[in-house]
Every structure is written in C-alpha cells, then in structure tokens.
Amino acid sequence: MLNADLPWLQAPLADALARARSHALLVQGPAGVGQLELAVKLAQSWLCEAAAPAQPACNHCPSCKLFASGTHPDFQLLLPEALDASARESLGLPFEEIETKAGKAKPSREIKVEAVRNLLAFAQATSARGKAKVVVIFPAEALNGVAANSLLKTLEEPSGLLRFALASHDSASLLPTIRSRCQPVPLPLPPRDAALAWLASKGVDGAEGLLDATGGRPQQALEWSQAGLTDAAWQAMPKRVARGEVQALSDLAPPRAIDALQRLCHDLVRRSHGQPGQFFAPASLSSPKRAAPLLAWDAELRRAARHADHPLNASLWIEALVAQARAAMSAAVR
Ligand SMILES: [Zn+2]
C-alpha cells in the first residue's frame, strides 16, 4: 500500500473529495503535516476504479495497485529535482537518485519550465485507463515564473479527464493567476493526540517534546528525530547556549541551527511578556526581564538566516551565533 496514509488525513481527504467542484485543487497549510500525501491521496482516489464518486481510493483495484507501484500511466508527480528522490522514497514510490557530479550544479529547488513542458505533453495525451489523468505538483511555490506561466492555460482549461492537485506551504507566494485557478483545500495542523499516536507508531521517543519543538508538525518531528535530535538534547539546548557551549548546536546543519535559535528567541520573547513558550518546556527556559535585547537578537538571526545555506566556515559561524545568543540572553535577564 502507498505510504501516504497519515491517519489525520482521513477527514480532510473525505472533505476535499466531497467538496471538490474544480478540476484543480490547491492543498495549503503549514509544512510538515502531510500536504503532499493529501494531494497524492486525492490523485489516487480520482483514479481509483472501484470507489464510488467522491469516495477515497479502495487500495485494491488494478488502478490502485498501479498507483502504489509508481507505474500508473495516468499519474504524474512533479517535484523539484532537489526533493524528488526523498519525497518519492517517503511515499514508498520508486525513485532514482540524481547523480551530483563534482563541478556540476546542485539539484535545483525550483520546478523548471522543461519539466512543465513534459507535463503538457502528458496533458495532451489520452487517458490510458480511461478514468482520469492526474497531475500532482509539490510544492507549488517551487514553480519558477516561466514554468508557472506555461502551466496557466492548461490549468484553466484542461483537456478532457485531466485534474490537478497542487500543494503549497507558502500559498501567498504563488502567482495570483495560479491561485485563482485552483479551489483551496486547507490542511491545518493535525490534532495533537493523532500526531502523537503516529509518532509513537514510528518509534519516536520523547514525541511530545519534539512535537512541541516543531510547533505541532508531526512529519517535521519525525524528520528531526531521524536526524538524531532527542527531546533531552532539545530541552538542554537553551541553557547550554546561555553558557556559551558551541557543542549545543555543532551537530546541527547551519539552517537547522539558525532555526533552533529562532525558536529559542521566540520563546524567550514570550517569556519576557509573561507568556509560556511554544517550542520549549517551561523548565528549559530562563525568565528574561527585558525584551529589547531579545528583539535585537531576533533581527540579527533573521539576517543570518539569509546566509544559512552557505556559511563560509560553518564552525566559525556557529561559534559566532552562540556568542551572540549568549550575550542577548544574559542582557535580557539583567
Ligand atoms: Zn482503487
């Protein structure tokens, strides 16, 4: 069976199938809660040859079996190169690793016009099994300007049986012309108990703390756990940073280190206003008296985040970030 069956998607899936009036749906909401999985389940359901109209896929018919094996002739999944293998792997679909040769550019994070041209050829062809043809695009904001423009006409007037399921965690950045051609399908954060049960089923220890650390996004919590982050390490991080311990962050990739500091700063600002933190447990956080040094730190973190993908020297960069964090945190408690 396809690896897209996140338990909290059942209700949004049923709802989206029942309410779909347009041939193009746009799943939107925060990242890390299953947008791609919902778009893929929509596609499978539209292609299913046994389910009643507007009902979820049966998982057993010939179409569903082709779908799960990644060989359905009427299904196209459009992803940026940089995401292609990992997204297909997490869905349980076959994938090919893109070879990155020395000196060759990194796999692109954009969906380029060449990929959309191939898609348009698929859009013109007749449906192989005669039920529908479905295109899933994720994340839709990865379509670059030229690619998005070349998609517009087909999105507006698809031929025959063609349907689209786009998914986006930044729908505000989509071209308005793309947005206006799609019926929105909101996908909010899942209920906490459903997210925790799912994380437990994946063998995640300290799931509550990691779920809070990610702001309630279970897929992100799983990813962090698989990358080696534990709840204990997360909860110890604020005090270690306050002591100037570079090792508190040195295991993290630069973008993740910046993200962790931004969450810490956010929580400390809340504490300085007498509110509880969102990402860290109460015992993990100091009690700052002044917000001003934290707000200045927040602005510095935002500047640093723009360069987090390519720091010239990652360890020096982390050292500077920790020194900056320590200074801001100590100024805030004075
Ligand atoms: Zn089926």
Short mmCIF file of C-alpha atoms and ligand atoms in Angstrom, two decimals:
data_model
loop_
_atom_site.label_atom_id
_atom_site.label_comp_id
_atom_site.label_asym_id
_atom_site.label_seq_id
_atom_site.Cartn_x
_atom_site.Cartn_y
_atom_site.Cartn_z
CA MET A 1 0.00 0.00 0.00
CA LEU A 2 1.11 3.54 -0.68
CA ASN A 3 2.94 5.13 2.22
CA ALA A 4 0.68 8.19 2.21
CA ASP A 5 -1.81 7.04 4.82
CA LEU A 6 -1.26 9.56 7.58
CA PRO A 7 -4.18 8.93 9.98
CA TRP A 8 -5.13 12.61 10.38
CA LEU A 9 -5.63 12.98 6.62
CA GLN A 10 -8.79 10.83 6.51
CA ALA A 11 -11.17 13.64 7.42
CA PRO A 12 -9.53 16.32 5.21
CA LEU A 13 -9.41 13.81 2.33
CA ALA A 14 -13.10 12.90 2.62
CA ASP A 15 -13.95 16.58 2.89
CA ALA A 16 -11.85 17.59 -0.12
CA LEU A 17 -13.30 14.79 -2.28
CA ALA A 18 -16.85 15.74 -1.29
CA ARG A 19 -16.37 19.46 -1.83
CA ALA A 20 -14.24 19.37 -4.99
CA ARG A 21 -16.02 21.41 -7.66
CA SER A 22 -12.96 22.43 -9.59
CA HIS A 23 -10.65 20.23 -11.68
CA ALA A 24 -7.75 21.90 -9.84
CA LEU A 25 -7.37 21.79 -6.06
CA LEU A 26 -4.72 23.58 -4.01
CA VAL A 27 -3.85 21.92 -0.69
CA GLN A 28 -2.46 24.65 1.55
CA GLY A 29 -1.29 24.97 5.13
CA PRO A 30 1.86 24.62 7.21
CA ALA A 31 4.73 22.38 6.09
CA GLY A 32 5.30 19.07 7.83
CA VAL A 33 1.68 17.97 8.21
CA GLY A 34 1.16 15.92 5.05
CA GLN A 35 0.25 18.23 2.18
CA LEU A 36 1.98 16.11 -0.44
CA GLU A 37 0.39 12.96 1.00
CA LEU A 38 -3.08 14.54 0.82
CA ALA A 39 -2.56 15.65 -2.78
CA VAL A 40 -1.35 12.14 -3.68
CA LYS A 41 -4.33 10.50 -1.96
CA LEU A 42 -6.64 12.82 -3.89
CA ALA A 43 -4.95 11.70 -7.10
CA GLN A 44 -5.22 8.02 -6.20
CA SER A 45 -8.91 8.46 -5.30
CA TRP A 46 -9.73 10.21 -8.59
CA LEU A 47 -8.02 7.38 -10.48
CA CYS A 48 -9.47 4.52 -8.39
CA GLU A 49 -11.72 2.26 -10.48
CA ALA A 50 -13.71 0.74 -7.61
CA ALA A 51 -14.53 3.59 -5.23
CA ALA A 52 -17.85 5.43 -5.60
CA PRO A 53 -17.61 9.02 -6.86
CA ALA A 54 -16.16 11.42 -4.26
CA GLN A 55 -15.03 8.50 -2.09
CA PRO A 56 -11.45 7.70 -1.05
CA ALA A 57 -9.42 5.17 -3.06
CA CYS A 58 -10.11 1.48 -2.38
CA ASN A 59 -6.39 0.47 -2.31
CA HIS A 60 -7.19 -2.85 -4.04
CA CYS A 61 -8.37 -2.28 -7.61
CA PRO A 62 -5.96 -2.53 -10.58
CA SER A 63 -5.64 1.25 -10.71
CA CYS A 64 -4.77 1.49 -7.00
CA LYS A 65 -2.17 -1.28 -7.42
CA LEU A 66 -0.54 0.52 -10.35
CA PHE A 67 -0.62 3.70 -8.31
CA ALA A 68 1.10 2.12 -5.30
CA SER A 69 3.80 0.63 -7.52
CA GLY A 70 4.54 4.04 -9.01
CA THR A 71 3.69 2.94 -12.56
CA HIS A 72 0.19 4.36 -13.09
CA PRO A 73 0.18 5.66 -16.67
CA ASP A 74 -2.35 8.39 -15.91
CA PHE A 75 -0.49 9.90 -12.95
CA GLN A 76 2.30 12.47 -12.99
CA LEU A 77 4.11 13.76 -9.91
CA LEU A 78 6.02 16.99 -10.44
CA LEU A 79 8.68 17.78 -7.82
CA PRO A 80 11.82 19.93 -7.79
CA GLU A 81 14.98 17.89 -8.51
CA ALA A 82 16.29 18.55 -5.01
CA LEU A 83 13.22 16.94 -3.47
CA ASP A 84 12.41 14.24 -5.98
CA ALA A 85 14.15 11.18 -4.53
CA SER A 86 13.40 11.89 -0.87
CA ALA A 87 9.73 12.69 -1.49
CA ARG A 88 9.17 9.58 -3.61
CA GLU A 89 11.00 7.44 -1.07
CA SER A 90 8.86 8.74 1.79
CA LEU A 91 5.73 7.97 -0.24
CA GLY A 92 7.03 4.46 -0.95
CA LEU A 93 7.24 5.17 -4.70
CA PRO A 94 10.20 4.07 -6.83
CA PHE A 95 12.83 6.75 -7.33
CA GLU A 96 16.19 7.35 -8.95
CA GLU A 97 18.92 9.18 -7.11
CA ILE A 98 20.08 12.16 -9.14
CA GLU A 99 23.81 11.92 -9.61
CA THR A 100 25.64 15.02 -8.49
CA LYS A 101 28.98 15.09 -10.22
CA ALA A 102 31.83 17.20 -8.95
CA GLY A 103 31.67 20.64 -10.51
CA LYS A 104 28.04 20.19 -11.52
CA ALA A 105 25.39 22.47 -10.11
CA LYS A 106 23.38 21.24 -7.11
CA PRO A 107 19.96 19.72 -7.86
CA SER A 108 17.52 22.56 -8.32
CA ARG A 109 14.95 23.56 -5.71
CA GLU A 110 12.84 25.05 -8.47
CA ILE A 111 10.41 23.36 -10.83
CA LYS A 112 11.63 24.49 -14.21
CA VAL A 113 9.87 25.09 -17.49
CA GLU A 114 11.35 21.94 -19.09
CA ALA A 115 9.54 19.83 -16.51
CA VAL A 116 6.28 21.65 -17.19
CA ARG A 117 6.71 21.09 -20.95
CA ASN A 118 6.91 17.33 -20.36
CA LEU A 119 3.81 17.67 -18.25
CA LEU A 120 1.95 19.45 -21.04
CA ALA A 121 2.70 16.52 -23.36
CA PHE A 122 1.14 14.22 -20.74
CA ALA A 123 -1.82 16.61 -20.51
CA GLN A 124 -2.43 16.37 -24.27
CA ALA A 125 -2.34 12.56 -24.42
CA THR A 126 -5.50 10.50 -23.94
CA SER A 127 -6.05 8.74 -20.64
CA ALA A 128 -4.54 5.24 -20.77
CA ARG A 129 -7.12 3.64 -18.47
CA GLY A 130 -9.98 5.98 -19.37
CA LYS A 131 -10.91 7.10 -15.84
CA ALA A 132 -8.93 10.30 -15.32
CA LYS A 133 -5.46 11.79 -15.64
CA VAL A 134 -3.99 13.48 -12.58
CA VAL A 135 -1.05 15.80 -12.04
CA VAL A 136 0.29 16.49 -8.53
CA ILE A 137 2.64 19.45 -8.14
CA PHE A 138 4.56 19.93 -4.89
CA PRO A 139 5.47 22.40 -3.60
CA ALA A 140 3.58 24.64 -6.00
CA GLU A 141 5.66 27.66 -4.92
CA ALA A 142 8.69 25.90 -6.43
CA LEU A 143 7.31 26.58 -9.93
CA ASN A 144 9.50 29.39 -11.21
CA GLY A 145 7.87 32.27 -13.06
CA VAL A 146 8.31 30.91 -16.58
CA ALA A 147 7.19 27.43 -15.51
CA ALA A 148 4.09 28.79 -13.77
CA ASN A 149 3.14 30.89 -16.78
CA SER A 150 3.48 27.98 -19.16
CA LEU A 151 1.12 25.98 -16.96
CA LEU A 152 -1.65 28.60 -16.77
CA LYS A 153 -3.64 27.75 -19.88
CA THR A 154 -3.74 24.02 -19.12
CA LEU A 155 -4.65 24.74 -15.52
CA GLU A 156 -7.55 26.88 -16.66
CA GLU A 157 -8.85 24.72 -19.48
CA PRO A 158 -7.58 21.19 -19.01
CA SER A 159 -8.49 18.80 -21.77
CA GLY A 160 -10.96 16.03 -21.04
CA LEU A 161 -10.26 13.98 -17.96
CA LEU A 162 -7.29 15.95 -16.61
CA ARG A 163 -7.27 17.05 -12.97
CA PHE A 164 -4.70 18.84 -10.83
CA ALA A 165 -3.82 18.62 -7.13
CA LEU A 166 -1.31 21.29 -6.17
CA ALA A 167 0.12 21.53 -2.67
CA SER A 168 1.79 24.54 -1.11
CA HIS A 169 3.05 25.62 2.29
CA ASP A 170 3.51 29.18 1.11
CA SER A 171 0.43 29.83 -0.99
CA ALA A 172 0.81 33.60 -0.52
CA SER A 173 3.92 33.46 -2.72
CA LEU A 174 2.13 31.73 -5.62
CA LEU A 175 1.28 33.76 -8.69
CA PRO A 176 -2.25 35.11 -8.17
CA THR A 177 -3.10 33.68 -11.60
CA ILE A 178 -2.22 30.18 -10.33
CA ARG A 179 -4.08 30.65 -7.04
CA SER A 180 -7.22 31.96 -8.69
CA ARG A 181 -7.46 28.88 -10.95
CA CYS A 182 -7.50 26.46 -8.00
CA GLN A 183 -10.07 25.60 -5.37
CA PRO A 184 -8.36 25.90 -1.96
CA VAL A 185 -8.21 22.87 0.35
CA PRO A 186 -6.97 23.97 3.78
CA LEU A 187 -4.89 21.43 5.68
CA PRO A 188 -4.39 22.63 9.28
CA LEU A 189 -2.15 21.18 11.98
CA PRO A 190 -3.40 17.71 12.95
CA PRO A 191 -4.99 17.04 16.36
CA ARG A 192 -2.27 16.57 18.97
CA ASP A 193 -3.34 13.07 20.03
CA ALA A 194 -3.38 11.82 16.42
CA ALA A 195 0.07 13.30 15.80
CA LEU A 196 1.48 11.75 19.00
CA ALA A 197 -0.02 8.34 18.22
CA TRP A 198 1.54 8.42 14.77
CA LEU A 199 4.97 9.46 16.13
CA ALA A 200 4.75 6.65 18.72
CA SER A 201 3.96 4.18 15.92
CA LYS A 202 7.17 5.36 14.20
CA GLY A 203 9.17 4.63 17.36
CA VAL A 204 9.91 8.26 18.26
CA ASP A 205 10.94 8.69 21.90
CA GLY A 206 10.09 11.96 23.62
CA ALA A 207 7.45 12.59 20.97
CA GLU A 208 5.62 15.26 22.99
CA GLY A 209 8.67 17.47 23.34
CA LEU A 210 9.66 17.07 19.70
CA LEU A 211 6.11 17.75 18.51
CA ASP A 212 6.10 20.98 20.54
CA ALA A 213 9.58 21.81 19.23
CA THR A 214 8.22 21.73 15.69
CA GLY A 215 5.11 23.72 16.51
CA GLY A 216 2.84 20.66 16.16
CA ARG A 217 4.11 19.33 12.80
CA PRO A 218 4.45 15.57 13.10
CA GLN A 219 6.36 14.92 9.87
CA GLN A 220 8.93 17.51 10.88
CA ALA A 221 9.19 15.98 14.36
CA LEU A 222 9.86 12.59 12.77
CA GLU A 223 12.47 14.09 10.46
CA TRP A 224 14.25 15.78 13.37
CA SER A 225 14.17 12.57 15.37
CA GLN A 226 15.61 10.62 12.43
CA ALA A 227 18.34 13.26 12.09
CA GLY A 228 19.39 12.41 15.66
CA LEU A 229 17.70 15.13 17.72
CA THR A 230 16.30 13.91 21.05
CA ASP A 231 13.85 15.65 23.34
CA ALA A 232 16.54 15.74 26.06
CA ALA A 233 19.05 17.45 23.76
CA TRP A 234 16.42 19.94 22.62
CA GLN A 235 15.37 20.84 26.18
CA ALA A 236 19.02 21.18 27.30
CA MET A 237 19.92 23.46 24.40
CA PRO A 238 18.77 26.86 25.83
CA LYS A 239 20.86 26.58 28.99
CA ARG A 240 23.88 25.24 27.11
CA VAL A 241 23.69 28.15 24.67
CA ALA A 242 23.35 30.58 27.59
CA ARG A 243 26.62 29.15 28.95
CA GLY A 244 28.26 29.66 25.56
CA GLU A 245 28.60 25.94 24.75
CA VAL A 246 29.15 25.73 21.00
CA GLN A 247 28.59 21.94 21.11
CA ALA A 248 24.91 22.59 21.86
CA LEU A 249 24.47 23.40 18.17
CA SER A 250 27.51 21.97 16.43
CA ASP A 251 25.75 18.72 15.45
CA LEU A 252 23.12 20.66 13.51
CA ALA A 253 23.34 21.76 9.89
CA PRO A 254 23.58 25.57 9.71
CA PRO A 255 19.97 26.17 8.58
CA ARG A 256 18.70 23.96 11.41
CA ALA A 257 20.94 25.68 13.97
CA ILE A 258 19.56 29.08 12.98
CA ASP A 259 16.04 27.70 13.09
CA ALA A 260 16.62 26.32 16.60
CA LEU A 261 17.93 29.70 17.81
CA GLN A 262 14.97 31.50 16.25
CA ARG A 263 12.60 29.22 18.14
CA LEU A 264 14.53 29.84 21.36
CA CYS A 265 14.48 33.60 20.83
CA HIS A 266 10.75 33.49 20.07
CA ASP A 267 10.06 31.60 23.30
CA LEU A 268 12.22 33.94 25.38
CA VAL A 269 10.41 36.99 23.98
CA ARG A 270 7.13 35.36 25.01
CA ARG A 271 8.51 34.67 28.49
CA SER A 272 9.62 38.28 28.84
CA HIS A 273 5.96 39.22 28.30
CA GLY A 274 4.83 36.68 30.89
CA GLN A 275 3.56 34.15 28.33
CA PRO A 276 4.56 30.48 28.16
CA GLY A 277 6.99 29.33 25.47
CA GLN A 278 5.70 27.40 22.45
CA PHE A 279 8.67 25.28 21.44
CA PHE A 280 10.46 24.52 24.72
CA ALA A 281 9.24 23.10 28.05
CA PRO A 282 8.90 25.71 30.85
CA ALA A 283 11.84 24.25 32.84
CA SER A 284 14.15 24.66 29.84
CA LEU A 285 13.73 28.42 29.60
CA SER A 286 15.16 31.23 31.69
CA SER A 287 12.94 34.12 32.78
CA PRO A 288 14.12 37.21 30.89
CA LYS A 289 13.05 40.58 32.29
CA ARG A 290 13.67 42.66 29.19
CA ALA A 291 12.52 42.03 25.63
CA ALA A 292 14.71 44.67 23.91
CA PRO A 293 17.96 42.64 23.75
CA LEU A 294 15.96 39.63 22.51
CA LEU A 295 14.25 41.64 19.77
CA ALA A 296 17.63 42.94 18.60
CA TRP A 297 18.90 39.34 18.61
CA ASP A 298 15.86 38.23 16.62
CA ALA A 299 16.67 40.81 13.92
CA GLU A 300 20.28 39.56 13.79
CA LEU A 301 19.08 35.96 13.47
CA ARG A 302 16.84 36.89 10.57
CA ARG A 303 19.79 38.49 8.78
CA ALA A 304 21.95 35.44 9.48
CA ALA A 305 19.21 33.08 8.22
CA ARG A 306 19.58 34.51 4.72
CA HIS A 307 23.11 33.12 4.56
CA ALA A 308 22.47 29.90 6.47
CA ASP A 309 22.68 27.76 3.32
CA HIS A 310 26.23 28.80 2.53
CA PRO A 311 28.27 29.97 5.52
CA LEU A 312 31.92 30.28 4.50
CA ASN A 313 33.09 28.42 7.57
CA ALA A 314 30.30 26.56 9.35
CA SER A 315 32.05 26.06 12.68
CA LEU A 316 33.17 29.69 12.99
CA TRP A 317 29.69 30.74 12.00
CA ILE A 318 28.06 28.58 14.73
CA GLU A 319 30.57 29.92 17.25
CA ALA A 320 29.58 33.49 16.40
CA LEU A 321 25.89 32.61 16.66
CA VAL A 322 26.34 31.08 20.10
CA ALA A 323 28.34 34.10 21.32
CA GLN A 324 25.59 36.38 20.02
CA ALA A 325 22.90 34.26 21.69
CA ARG A 326 24.75 34.20 24.99
CA ALA A 327 25.16 37.99 25.00
CA ALA A 328 21.48 38.59 24.20
CA MET A 329 20.26 36.10 26.78
CA SER A 330 22.44 37.49 29.53
CA ALA A 331 21.46 41.10 28.69
CA ALA A 332 17.79 40.11 28.82
CA VAL A 333 17.88 38.71 32.35
CA ARG A 334 19.68 41.70 33.83
ZN ZN B 1 -8.98 1.52 -6.16
#
